[in-house]
């Protein structure tokens, strides 16, 4: 309890002094001010550890099954993992994936820009392309492209209802490889068009208005302002679509194209009458390529996510300093961000 002081006429009208005392907590030594810090402990969660033990036992059982199962024939897997035909199949698969994604990205960017156009004809054509190619299974599309030389055996350029100026046979130009690339690329472009359109729409319209106020043209605005900011939204699904394209190349037998990884391993399996080990060979190669693509996707997301993702720190520039540190050292900005103004 505090003690109230007496009223002294010599001291004037000072308020009474109040003194307080604090008792240290018996739980431990008191710190400055008489308070003891709280040592919080997490509540025990036995269910988490029980679940972890169960998952570990199941994983160990799965590994033991894979290692000891004689049907898998790991010796055959090791023998044909680096076989010449298998490695060549990997190369053709990568080439198919690369060219198909390039074609699909170009077509998708064009279709996305057409969907954003004010012209109803361009919007209608883009919508019809996306509707058709997203609605038909990719295997069916590849069969159609394989039969394109039968459906259109000859392409003629000339005057309508008049003489022919130039013509060529589609069999001489459209090989099975290019038919597979076109089929995969156009199918992928329909999906990427919606991804790119959503990325472009994620950029605030004020960016476009400000750029036009600076005198920029529509092409410059799209190339310098909109697309760099939209890449942050586009890259993650684009990486997933690339991985999906890698696996979709296993369907090019429908064209038919017979040099990809899946067909190469199936051909060896048919000769040896051992399909399971060769399926494992193909699966291991697909997993290895997918792992590399995932690493590349991670760094692309990190690059285009600068300034948005809190987990991505500012990358130091030359001399080990960040851009903000270089701006601060230049002395071109005031030290006080909110200086006082005299009125």
mmCIF file of C-alpha atoms in Angstrom:
data_model
loop_
_atom_site.group_PDB
_atom_site.id
_atom_site.type_symbol
_atom_site.label_atom_id
_atom_site.label_comp_id
_atom_site.label_asym_id
_atom_site.label_seq_id
_atom_site.Cartn_x
_atom_site.Cartn_y
_atom_site.Cartn_z
ATOM 1 C CA UNK A 1 0.000 0.000 0.000
ATOM 2 C CA UNK A 2 1.180 3.555 -0.640
ATOM 3 C CA UNK A 3 1.643 6.113 2.121
ATOM 4 C CA UNK A 4 -0.044 9.488 1.823
ATOM 5 C CA UNK A 5 2.199 12.413 2.875
ATOM 6 C CA UNK A 6 1.162 15.220 5.263
ATOM 7 C CA UNK A 7 0.203 18.661 4.013
ATOM 8 C CA UNK A 8 3.112 21.015 4.754
ATOM 9 C CA UNK A 9 2.342 24.754 4.466
ATOM 10 C CA UNK A 10 5.988 25.470 3.524
ATOM 11 C CA UNK A 11 5.825 23.105 0.555
ATOM 12 C CA UNK A 12 2.892 24.863 -0.981
ATOM 13 C CA UNK A 13 0.196 22.957 -2.783
ATOM 14 C CA UNK A 14 2.280 20.003 -4.001
ATOM 15 C CA UNK A 15 0.254 16.870 -4.695
ATOM 16 C CA UNK A 16 0.757 14.075 -2.238
ATOM 17 C CA UNK A 17 3.572 11.675 -3.097
ATOM 18 C CA UNK A 18 2.675 8.077 -3.897
ATOM 19 C CA UNK A 19 5.162 5.246 -3.599
ATOM 20 C CA UNK A 20 4.690 1.717 -4.886
ATOM 21 C CA UNK A 21 6.519 -1.504 -4.398
ATOM 22 C CA UNK A 22 6.637 -4.553 -6.675
ATOM 23 C CA UNK A 23 7.171 -8.058 -5.527
ATOM 24 C CA UNK A 24 9.356 -10.231 -7.774
ATOM 25 C CA UNK A 25 7.723 -13.333 -9.119
ATOM 26 C CA UNK A 26 8.752 -16.510 -7.299
ATOM 27 C CA UNK A 27 9.069 -18.332 -10.626
ATOM 28 C CA UNK A 28 12.565 -16.960 -11.246
ATOM 29 C CA UNK A 29 14.877 -14.020 -10.811
ATOM 30 C CA UNK A 30 13.280 -10.671 -11.531
ATOM 31 C CA UNK A 31 14.558 -8.578 -14.417
ATOM 32 C CA UNK A 32 14.803 -4.796 -14.556
ATOM 33 C CA UNK A 33 11.488 -3.347 -13.508
ATOM 34 C CA UNK A 34 10.558 -6.346 -11.397
ATOM 35 C CA UNK A 35 9.046 -8.408 -14.241
ATOM 36 C CA UNK A 36 9.942 -11.977 -15.192
ATOM 37 C CA UNK A 37 9.909 -12.942 -18.913
ATOM 38 C CA UNK A 38 7.418 -15.602 -19.923
ATOM 39 C CA UNK A 39 8.951 -18.794 -21.213
ATOM 40 C CA UNK A 40 6.243 -20.127 -23.505
ATOM 41 C CA UNK A 41 6.292 -23.792 -24.461
ATOM 42 C CA UNK A 42 4.449 -25.348 -27.373
ATOM 43 C CA UNK A 43 1.581 -27.609 -26.450
ATOM 44 C CA UNK A 44 2.434 -31.283 -26.918
ATOM 45 C CA UNK A 45 0.981 -32.798 -30.075
ATOM 46 C CA UNK A 46 1.368 -36.554 -29.935
ATOM 47 C CA UNK A 47 -0.868 -37.021 -32.973
ATOM 48 C CA UNK A 48 1.695 -35.342 -35.217
ATOM 49 C CA UNK A 49 4.480 -37.671 -34.095
ATOM 50 C CA UNK A 50 2.251 -40.727 -34.400
ATOM 51 C CA UNK A 51 1.327 -39.702 -37.956
ATOM 52 C CA UNK A 52 5.000 -39.132 -38.790
ATOM 53 C CA UNK A 53 5.928 -42.604 -37.535
ATOM 54 C CA UNK A 54 3.127 -44.201 -39.576
ATOM 55 C CA UNK A 55 4.157 -42.337 -42.738
ATOM 56 C CA UNK A 56 7.821 -43.291 -42.194
ATOM 57 C CA UNK A 57 6.895 -46.976 -41.804
ATOM 58 C CA UNK A 58 4.781 -46.895 -44.967
ATOM 59 C CA UNK A 59 7.604 -45.186 -46.889
ATOM 60 C CA UNK A 60 10.121 -47.757 -45.664
ATOM 61 C CA UNK A 61 7.775 -50.549 -46.685
ATOM 62 C CA UNK A 62 7.355 -49.047 -50.161
ATOM 63 C CA UNK A 63 11.126 -48.721 -50.617
ATOM 64 C CA UNK A 64 11.631 -52.304 -49.521
ATOM 65 C CA UNK A 65 8.946 -53.489 -51.937
ATOM 66 C CA UNK A 66 10.546 -51.643 -54.850
ATOM 67 C CA UNK A 67 14.030 -52.907 -54.055
ATOM 68 C CA UNK A 68 13.182 -56.567 -53.415
ATOM 69 C CA UNK A 69 10.484 -57.111 -56.048
ATOM 70 C CA UNK A 70 12.031 -59.372 -58.750
ATOM 71 C CA UNK A 71 9.447 -58.338 -61.354
ATOM 72 C CA UNK A 72 10.947 -54.866 -61.611
ATOM 73 C CA UNK A 73 14.314 -56.239 -62.853
ATOM 74 C CA UNK A 74 16.535 -53.357 -61.813
ATOM 75 C CA UNK A 75 19.443 -54.911 -63.676
ATOM 76 C CA UNK A 76 17.562 -54.504 -66.962
ATOM 77 C CA UNK A 77 16.680 -50.951 -65.963
ATOM 78 C CA UNK A 78 20.356 -50.120 -65.412
ATOM 79 C CA UNK A 79 21.316 -51.740 -68.720
ATOM 80 C CA UNK A 80 18.885 -49.761 -70.896
ATOM 81 C CA UNK A 81 18.800 -46.494 -68.963
ATOM 82 C CA UNK A 82 21.533 -45.026 -71.187
ATOM 83 C CA UNK A 83 20.786 -47.071 -74.304
ATOM 84 C CA UNK A 84 21.414 -45.238 -77.580
ATOM 85 C CA UNK A 85 17.793 -45.467 -78.737
ATOM 86 C CA UNK A 86 16.539 -44.315 -75.352
ATOM 87 C CA UNK A 87 18.868 -41.294 -75.305
ATOM 88 C CA UNK A 88 17.843 -40.423 -78.856
ATOM 89 C CA UNK A 89 14.217 -40.667 -77.772
ATOM 90 C CA UNK A 90 14.966 -38.224 -74.954
ATOM 91 C CA UNK A 91 16.427 -35.794 -77.464
ATOM 92 C CA UNK A 92 13.409 -36.000 -79.774
ATOM 93 C CA UNK A 93 11.079 -35.578 -76.794
ATOM 94 C CA UNK A 94 12.894 -32.433 -75.668
ATOM 95 C CA UNK A 95 12.832 -31.043 -79.211
ATOM 96 C CA UNK A 96 9.101 -31.723 -79.512
ATOM 97 C CA UNK A 97 8.481 -30.032 -76.162
ATOM 98 C CA UNK A 98 10.546 -26.958 -77.014
ATOM 99 C CA UNK A 99 9.094 -26.334 -80.483
ATOM 100 C CA UNK A 100 5.526 -27.042 -79.376
ATOM 101 C CA UNK A 101 5.790 -24.626 -76.453
ATOM 102 C CA UNK A 102 7.298 -21.902 -78.644
ATOM 103 C CA UNK A 103 4.502 -22.304 -81.195
ATOM 104 C CA UNK A 104 1.865 -22.491 -78.468
ATOM 105 C CA UNK A 105 3.171 -19.374 -76.719
ATOM 106 C CA UNK A 106 3.189 -17.311 -79.924
ATOM 107 C CA UNK A 107 -0.322 -18.446 -80.848
ATOM 108 C CA UNK A 108 -1.553 -17.921 -77.288
ATOM 109 C CA UNK A 109 -0.164 -14.387 -77.069
ATOM 110 C CA UNK A 110 -1.856 -13.516 -80.362
ATOM 111 C CA UNK A 111 -5.159 -15.057 -79.257
ATOM 112 C CA UNK A 112 -5.001 -13.290 -75.869
ATOM 113 C CA UNK A 113 -4.432 -9.905 -77.520
ATOM 114 C CA UNK A 114 -7.322 -10.611 -79.908
ATOM 115 C CA UNK A 115 -9.573 -11.454 -76.951
ATOM 116 C CA UNK A 116 -8.756 -8.053 -75.435
ATOM 117 C CA UNK A 117 -9.434 -6.232 -78.707
ATOM 118 C CA UNK A 118 -12.420 -3.927 -79.173
ATOM 119 C CA UNK A 119 -13.057 -5.450 -82.599
ATOM 120 C CA UNK A 120 -15.858 -8.055 -82.317
ATOM 121 C CA UNK A 121 -14.494 -10.046 -85.269
ATOM 122 C CA UNK A 122 -11.098 -10.522 -83.636
ATOM 123 C CA UNK A 123 -12.717 -11.423 -80.315
ATOM 124 C CA UNK A 124 -15.017 -13.919 -82.016
ATOM 125 C CA UNK A 125 -12.224 -15.649 -83.940
ATOM 126 C CA UNK A 126 -10.089 -15.924 -80.807
ATOM 127 C CA UNK A 127 -13.001 -17.301 -78.789
ATOM 128 C CA UNK A 128 -13.818 -19.866 -81.498
ATOM 129 C CA UNK A 129 -10.190 -21.064 -81.633
ATOM 130 C CA UNK A 130 -10.007 -21.486 -77.865
ATOM 131 C CA UNK A 131 -13.394 -23.224 -77.777
ATOM 132 C CA UNK A 132 -12.540 -25.756 -80.475
ATOM 133 C CA UNK A 133 -9.009 -26.670 -79.446
ATOM 134 C CA UNK A 134 -9.810 -26.859 -75.737
ATOM 135 C CA UNK A 135 -12.920 -28.933 -76.376
ATOM 136 C CA UNK A 136 -11.359 -31.666 -78.556
ATOM 137 C CA UNK A 137 -9.009 -34.195 -76.863
ATOM 138 C CA UNK A 138 -5.374 -33.784 -77.835
ATOM 139 C CA UNK A 139 -5.138 -37.414 -79.013
ATOM 140 C CA UNK A 140 -7.991 -36.825 -81.465
ATOM 141 C CA UNK A 141 -6.330 -33.652 -82.711
ATOM 142 C CA UNK A 142 -3.060 -35.496 -83.319
ATOM 143 C CA UNK A 143 -4.910 -38.149 -85.346
ATOM 144 C CA UNK A 144 -6.453 -35.398 -87.479
ATOM 145 C CA UNK A 145 -3.055 -33.786 -88.071
ATOM 146 C CA UNK A 146 -1.633 -37.173 -89.011
ATOM 147 C CA UNK A 147 -4.366 -37.478 -91.643
ATOM 148 C CA UNK A 148 -4.019 -33.882 -92.831
ATOM 149 C CA UNK A 149 -2.187 -34.962 -95.980
ATOM 150 C CA UNK A 150 -5.152 -37.198 -96.803
ATOM 151 C CA UNK A 151 -7.746 -34.522 -96.059
ATOM 152 C CA UNK A 152 -5.797 -31.793 -97.893
ATOM 153 C CA UNK A 153 -3.478 -33.521 -100.369
ATOM 154 C CA UNK A 154 -2.692 -30.350 -102.293
ATOM 155 C CA UNK A 155 -2.565 -26.634 -101.483
ATOM 156 C CA UNK A 156 -3.205 -24.297 -104.401
ATOM 157 C CA UNK A 157 -2.591 -20.553 -104.593
ATOM 158 C CA UNK A 158 -4.321 -18.742 -107.410
ATOM 159 C CA UNK A 159 -7.228 -16.619 -108.544
ATOM 160 C CA UNK A 160 -10.643 -17.827 -107.308
ATOM 161 C CA UNK A 161 -12.444 -19.627 -110.140
ATOM 162 C CA UNK A 162 -9.403 -18.832 -112.254
ATOM 163 C CA UNK A 163 -5.959 -20.179 -113.098
ATOM 164 C CA UNK A 164 -3.587 -21.708 -110.547
ATOM 165 C CA UNK A 165 -0.505 -19.635 -109.779
ATOM 166 C CA UNK A 166 1.311 -21.985 -107.455
ATOM 167 C CA UNK A 167 0.632 -25.337 -105.802
ATOM 168 C CA UNK A 168 2.443 -27.953 -103.749
ATOM 169 C CA UNK A 169 1.739 -31.336 -102.225
ATOM 170 C CA UNK A 170 1.257 -31.458 -98.472
ATOM 171 C CA UNK A 171 3.038 -34.826 -98.326
ATOM 172 C CA UNK A 172 6.287 -33.140 -99.354
ATOM 173 C CA UNK A 173 6.065 -30.485 -96.643
ATOM 174 C CA UNK A 174 4.170 -31.829 -93.654
ATOM 175 C CA UNK A 175 6.185 -34.702 -92.179
ATOM 176 C CA UNK A 176 5.126 -36.664 -89.114
ATOM 177 C CA UNK A 177 7.435 -34.608 -86.906
ATOM 178 C CA UNK A 178 6.007 -31.251 -87.983
ATOM 179 C CA UNK A 179 2.472 -32.594 -87.815
ATOM 180 C CA UNK A 180 3.149 -33.539 -84.183
ATOM 181 C CA UNK A 181 4.625 -30.099 -83.429
ATOM 182 C CA UNK A 182 1.674 -28.278 -85.000
ATOM 183 C CA UNK A 183 -0.878 -30.492 -83.267
ATOM 184 C CA UNK A 184 0.716 -30.131 -79.843
ATOM 185 C CA UNK A 185 1.428 -26.407 -80.288
ATOM 186 C CA UNK A 186 -2.085 -25.425 -81.388
ATOM 187 C CA UNK A 187 -3.659 -27.466 -78.618
ATOM 188 C CA UNK A 188 -1.359 -25.889 -76.035
ATOM 189 C CA UNK A 189 -1.970 -22.404 -77.417
ATOM 190 C CA UNK A 190 -5.671 -22.642 -76.550
ATOM 191 C CA UNK A 191 -4.862 -23.220 -72.874
ATOM 192 C CA UNK A 192 -2.030 -20.702 -72.715
ATOM 193 C CA UNK A 193 -4.243 -18.027 -74.304
ATOM 194 C CA UNK A 194 -6.459 -17.931 -71.218
ATOM 195 C CA UNK A 195 -3.418 -17.951 -68.924
ATOM 196 C CA UNK A 196 -1.809 -15.037 -70.764
ATOM 197 C CA UNK A 197 -5.103 -13.148 -70.933
ATOM 198 C CA UNK A 198 -5.562 -13.450 -67.181
ATOM 199 C CA UNK A 199 -1.981 -12.259 -66.658
ATOM 200 C CA UNK A 200 -2.494 -9.228 -68.891
ATOM 201 C CA UNK A 201 -5.745 -8.385 -67.114
ATOM 202 C CA UNK A 202 -3.980 -8.529 -63.740
ATOM 203 C CA UNK A 203 -2.062 -5.325 -64.560
ATOM 204 C CA UNK A 204 -3.949 -2.252 -63.419
ATOM 205 C CA UNK A 205 -5.500 -0.165 -66.188
ATOM 206 C CA UNK A 206 -3.890 2.912 -64.698
ATOM 207 C CA UNK A 207 -0.548 1.636 -66.010
ATOM 208 C CA UNK A 208 -1.871 1.842 -69.579
ATOM 209 C CA UNK A 209 -3.427 5.262 -69.021
ATOM 210 C CA UNK A 210 -0.216 6.650 -67.548
ATOM 211 C CA UNK A 211 1.831 5.224 -70.422
ATOM 212 C CA UNK A 212 -0.470 6.794 -73.000
ATOM 213 C CA UNK A 213 -0.161 10.090 -71.171
ATOM 214 C CA UNK A 214 3.614 9.836 -71.698
ATOM 215 C CA UNK A 215 3.080 9.381 -75.438
ATOM 216 C CA UNK A 216 3.751 5.646 -75.719
ATOM 217 C CA UNK A 217 2.111 3.593 -78.437
ATOM 218 C CA UNK A 218 0.060 0.461 -77.826
ATOM 219 C CA UNK A 219 2.880 -1.850 -78.918
ATOM 220 C CA UNK A 220 5.413 -0.151 -76.678
ATOM 221 C CA UNK A 221 3.005 -0.202 -73.736
ATOM 222 C CA UNK A 222 2.397 -3.910 -74.173
ATOM 223 C CA UNK A 223 6.089 -4.745 -74.588
ATOM 224 C CA UNK A 224 7.615 -2.424 -71.971
ATOM 225 C CA UNK A 225 4.881 -1.976 -69.354
ATOM 226 C CA UNK A 226 2.177 -4.667 -69.407
ATOM 227 C CA UNK A 227 3.996 -7.901 -70.265
ATOM 228 C CA UNK A 228 6.889 -7.495 -67.758
ATOM 229 C CA UNK A 229 4.388 -7.002 -64.927
ATOM 230 C CA UNK A 230 2.084 -9.777 -66.152
ATOM 231 C CA UNK A 231 4.918 -12.318 -66.215
ATOM 232 C CA UNK A 232 4.668 -12.642 -62.444
ATOM 233 C CA UNK A 233 1.195 -14.145 -62.937
ATOM 234 C CA UNK A 234 1.953 -16.009 -66.173
ATOM 235 C CA UNK A 235 5.161 -17.848 -65.258
ATOM 236 C CA UNK A 236 3.823 -20.345 -62.639
ATOM 237 C CA UNK A 237 1.055 -21.825 -64.835
ATOM 238 C CA UNK A 238 3.337 -21.566 -67.871
ATOM 239 C CA UNK A 239 5.867 -23.768 -66.081
ATOM 240 C CA UNK A 240 3.154 -26.280 -65.246
ATOM 241 C CA UNK A 241 2.003 -26.322 -68.861
ATOM 242 C CA UNK A 242 5.581 -26.951 -70.019
ATOM 243 C CA UNK A 243 5.861 -29.954 -67.717
ATOM 244 C CA UNK A 244 2.493 -31.147 -68.978
ATOM 245 C CA UNK A 245 3.661 -30.733 -72.567
ATOM 246 C CA UNK A 246 6.695 -32.894 -71.835
ATOM 247 C CA UNK A 247 4.397 -35.735 -70.812
ATOM 248 C CA UNK A 248 1.887 -35.088 -73.599
ATOM 249 C CA UNK A 249 4.592 -35.829 -76.183
ATOM 250 C CA UNK A 250 4.086 -39.495 -75.315
ATOM 251 C CA UNK A 251 0.875 -39.338 -77.408
ATOM 252 C CA UNK A 252 2.561 -38.456 -80.712
ATOM 253 C CA UNK A 253 2.250 -42.095 -81.771
ATOM 254 C CA UNK A 254 -1.215 -41.028 -82.928
ATOM 255 C CA UNK A 255 0.323 -38.979 -85.791
ATOM 256 C CA UNK A 256 2.267 -41.392 -86.014
ATOM 257 C CA UNK A 257 5.698 -40.183 -84.883
ATOM 258 C CA UNK A 258 7.874 -43.042 -83.675
ATOM 259 C CA UNK A 259 11.088 -41.511 -82.344
ATOM 260 C CA UNK A 260 10.008 -40.159 -78.956
ATOM 261 C CA UNK A 261 11.025 -41.613 -75.591
ATOM 262 C CA UNK A 262 7.848 -43.594 -74.949
ATOM 263 C CA UNK A 263 7.890 -45.316 -78.330
ATOM 264 C CA UNK A 264 11.618 -46.069 -78.027
ATOM 265 C CA UNK A 265 11.207 -47.812 -74.663
ATOM 266 C CA UNK A 266 8.098 -49.640 -75.855
ATOM 267 C CA UNK A 267 9.998 -50.910 -78.894
ATOM 268 C CA UNK A 268 12.787 -52.337 -76.726
ATOM 269 C CA UNK A 269 10.229 -53.843 -74.332
ATOM 270 C CA UNK A 270 8.443 -55.616 -77.187
ATOM 271 C CA UNK A 271 11.716 -57.207 -78.273
ATOM 272 C CA UNK A 272 12.677 -58.351 -74.767
ATOM 273 C CA UNK A 273 9.124 -59.221 -73.625
ATOM 274 C CA UNK A 274 9.840 -57.234 -70.432
ATOM 275 C CA UNK A 275 7.551 -54.173 -70.456
ATOM 276 C CA UNK A 276 7.853 -53.249 -66.768
ATOM 277 C CA UNK A 277 11.628 -52.486 -66.624
ATOM 278 C CA UNK A 278 11.434 -50.346 -69.764
ATOM 279 C CA UNK A 279 8.451 -48.470 -68.371
ATOM 280 C CA UNK A 280 10.611 -47.685 -65.340
ATOM 281 C CA UNK A 281 13.358 -46.439 -67.669
ATOM 282 C CA UNK A 282 10.922 -44.041 -69.345
ATOM 283 C CA UNK A 283 9.537 -42.934 -65.978
ATOM 284 C CA UNK A 284 13.015 -42.179 -64.619
ATOM 285 C CA UNK A 285 13.873 -40.056 -67.634
ATOM 286 C CA UNK A 286 10.594 -38.128 -67.411
ATOM 287 C CA UNK A 287 11.200 -37.524 -63.697
ATOM 288 C CA UNK A 288 14.747 -36.296 -64.346
ATOM 289 C CA UNK A 289 13.659 -33.837 -67.049
ATOM 290 C CA UNK A 290 10.731 -32.654 -64.939
ATOM 291 C CA UNK A 291 13.100 -31.970 -62.040
ATOM 292 C CA UNK A 292 15.265 -29.740 -64.228
ATOM 293 C CA UNK A 293 12.203 -27.874 -65.502
ATOM 294 C CA UNK A 294 10.977 -27.329 -61.953
ATOM 295 C CA UNK A 295 14.306 -25.779 -60.969
ATOM 296 C CA UNK A 296 14.140 -23.438 -63.957
ATOM 297 C CA UNK A 297 10.543 -22.529 -63.084
ATOM 298 C CA UNK A 298 11.612 -21.698 -59.517
ATOM 299 C CA UNK A 299 14.263 -19.231 -60.659
ATOM 300 C CA UNK A 300 11.928 -17.635 -63.207
ATOM 301 C CA UNK A 301 9.282 -17.124 -60.538
ATOM 302 C CA UNK A 302 11.917 -15.654 -58.250
ATOM 303 C CA UNK A 303 13.126 -13.264 -60.958
ATOM 304 C CA UNK A 304 9.723 -11.970 -62.031
ATOM 305 C CA UNK A 305 8.408 -11.910 -58.461
ATOM 306 C CA UNK A 306 10.910 -9.320 -57.245
ATOM 307 C CA UNK A 307 9.172 -6.606 -55.267
ATOM 308 C CA UNK A 308 5.972 -8.646 -54.844
ATOM 309 C CA UNK A 309 6.997 -11.779 -52.967
ATOM 310 C CA UNK A 310 8.149 -11.044 -49.424
ATOM 311 C CA UNK A 311 10.219 -14.228 -49.450
ATOM 312 C CA UNK A 312 12.292 -12.935 -52.370
ATOM 313 C CA UNK A 313 14.869 -10.441 -51.089
ATOM 314 C CA UNK A 314 16.246 -7.666 -53.243
ATOM 315 C CA UNK A 315 19.111 -8.996 -55.295
ATOM 316 C CA UNK A 316 22.390 -7.181 -54.694
ATOM 317 C CA UNK A 317 23.793 -5.257 -57.601
ATOM 318 C CA UNK A 318 27.397 -4.689 -58.513
ATOM 319 C CA UNK A 319 29.732 -4.251 -55.594
ATOM 320 C CA UNK A 320 27.438 -6.230 -53.290
ATOM 321 C CA UNK A 321 24.971 -3.346 -52.812
ATOM 322 C CA UNK A 322 21.283 -3.344 -53.634
ATOM 323 C CA UNK A 323 19.676 -0.741 -55.872
ATOM 324 C CA UNK A 324 18.095 1.004 -52.904
ATOM 325 C CA UNK A 325 21.472 1.207 -51.153
ATOM 326 C CA UNK A 326 22.955 2.784 -54.276
ATOM 327 C CA UNK A 327 20.144 5.363 -54.387
ATOM 328 C CA UNK A 328 20.637 6.216 -50.722
ATOM 329 C CA UNK A 329 24.395 6.631 -51.107
ATOM 330 C CA UNK A 330 23.924 8.993 -54.063
ATOM 331 C CA UNK A 331 22.414 11.594 -51.730
ATOM 332 C CA UNK A 332 19.658 12.571 -54.160
ATOM 333 C CA UNK A 333 16.845 11.829 -51.731
ATOM 334 C CA UNK A 334 16.132 13.632 -48.436
ATOM 335 C CA UNK A 335 17.038 11.880 -45.219
ATOM 336 C CA UNK A 336 13.688 12.770 -43.675
ATOM 337 C CA UNK A 337 10.933 11.305 -45.856
ATOM 338 C CA UNK A 338 8.351 13.671 -44.334
ATOM 339 C CA UNK A 339 10.051 17.054 -43.785
ATOM 340 C CA UNK A 340 8.265 19.687 -41.769
ATOM 341 C CA UNK A 341 6.745 22.539 -43.764
ATOM 342 C CA UNK A 342 6.397 25.993 -42.228
ATOM 343 C CA UNK A 343 3.121 27.696 -43.045
#
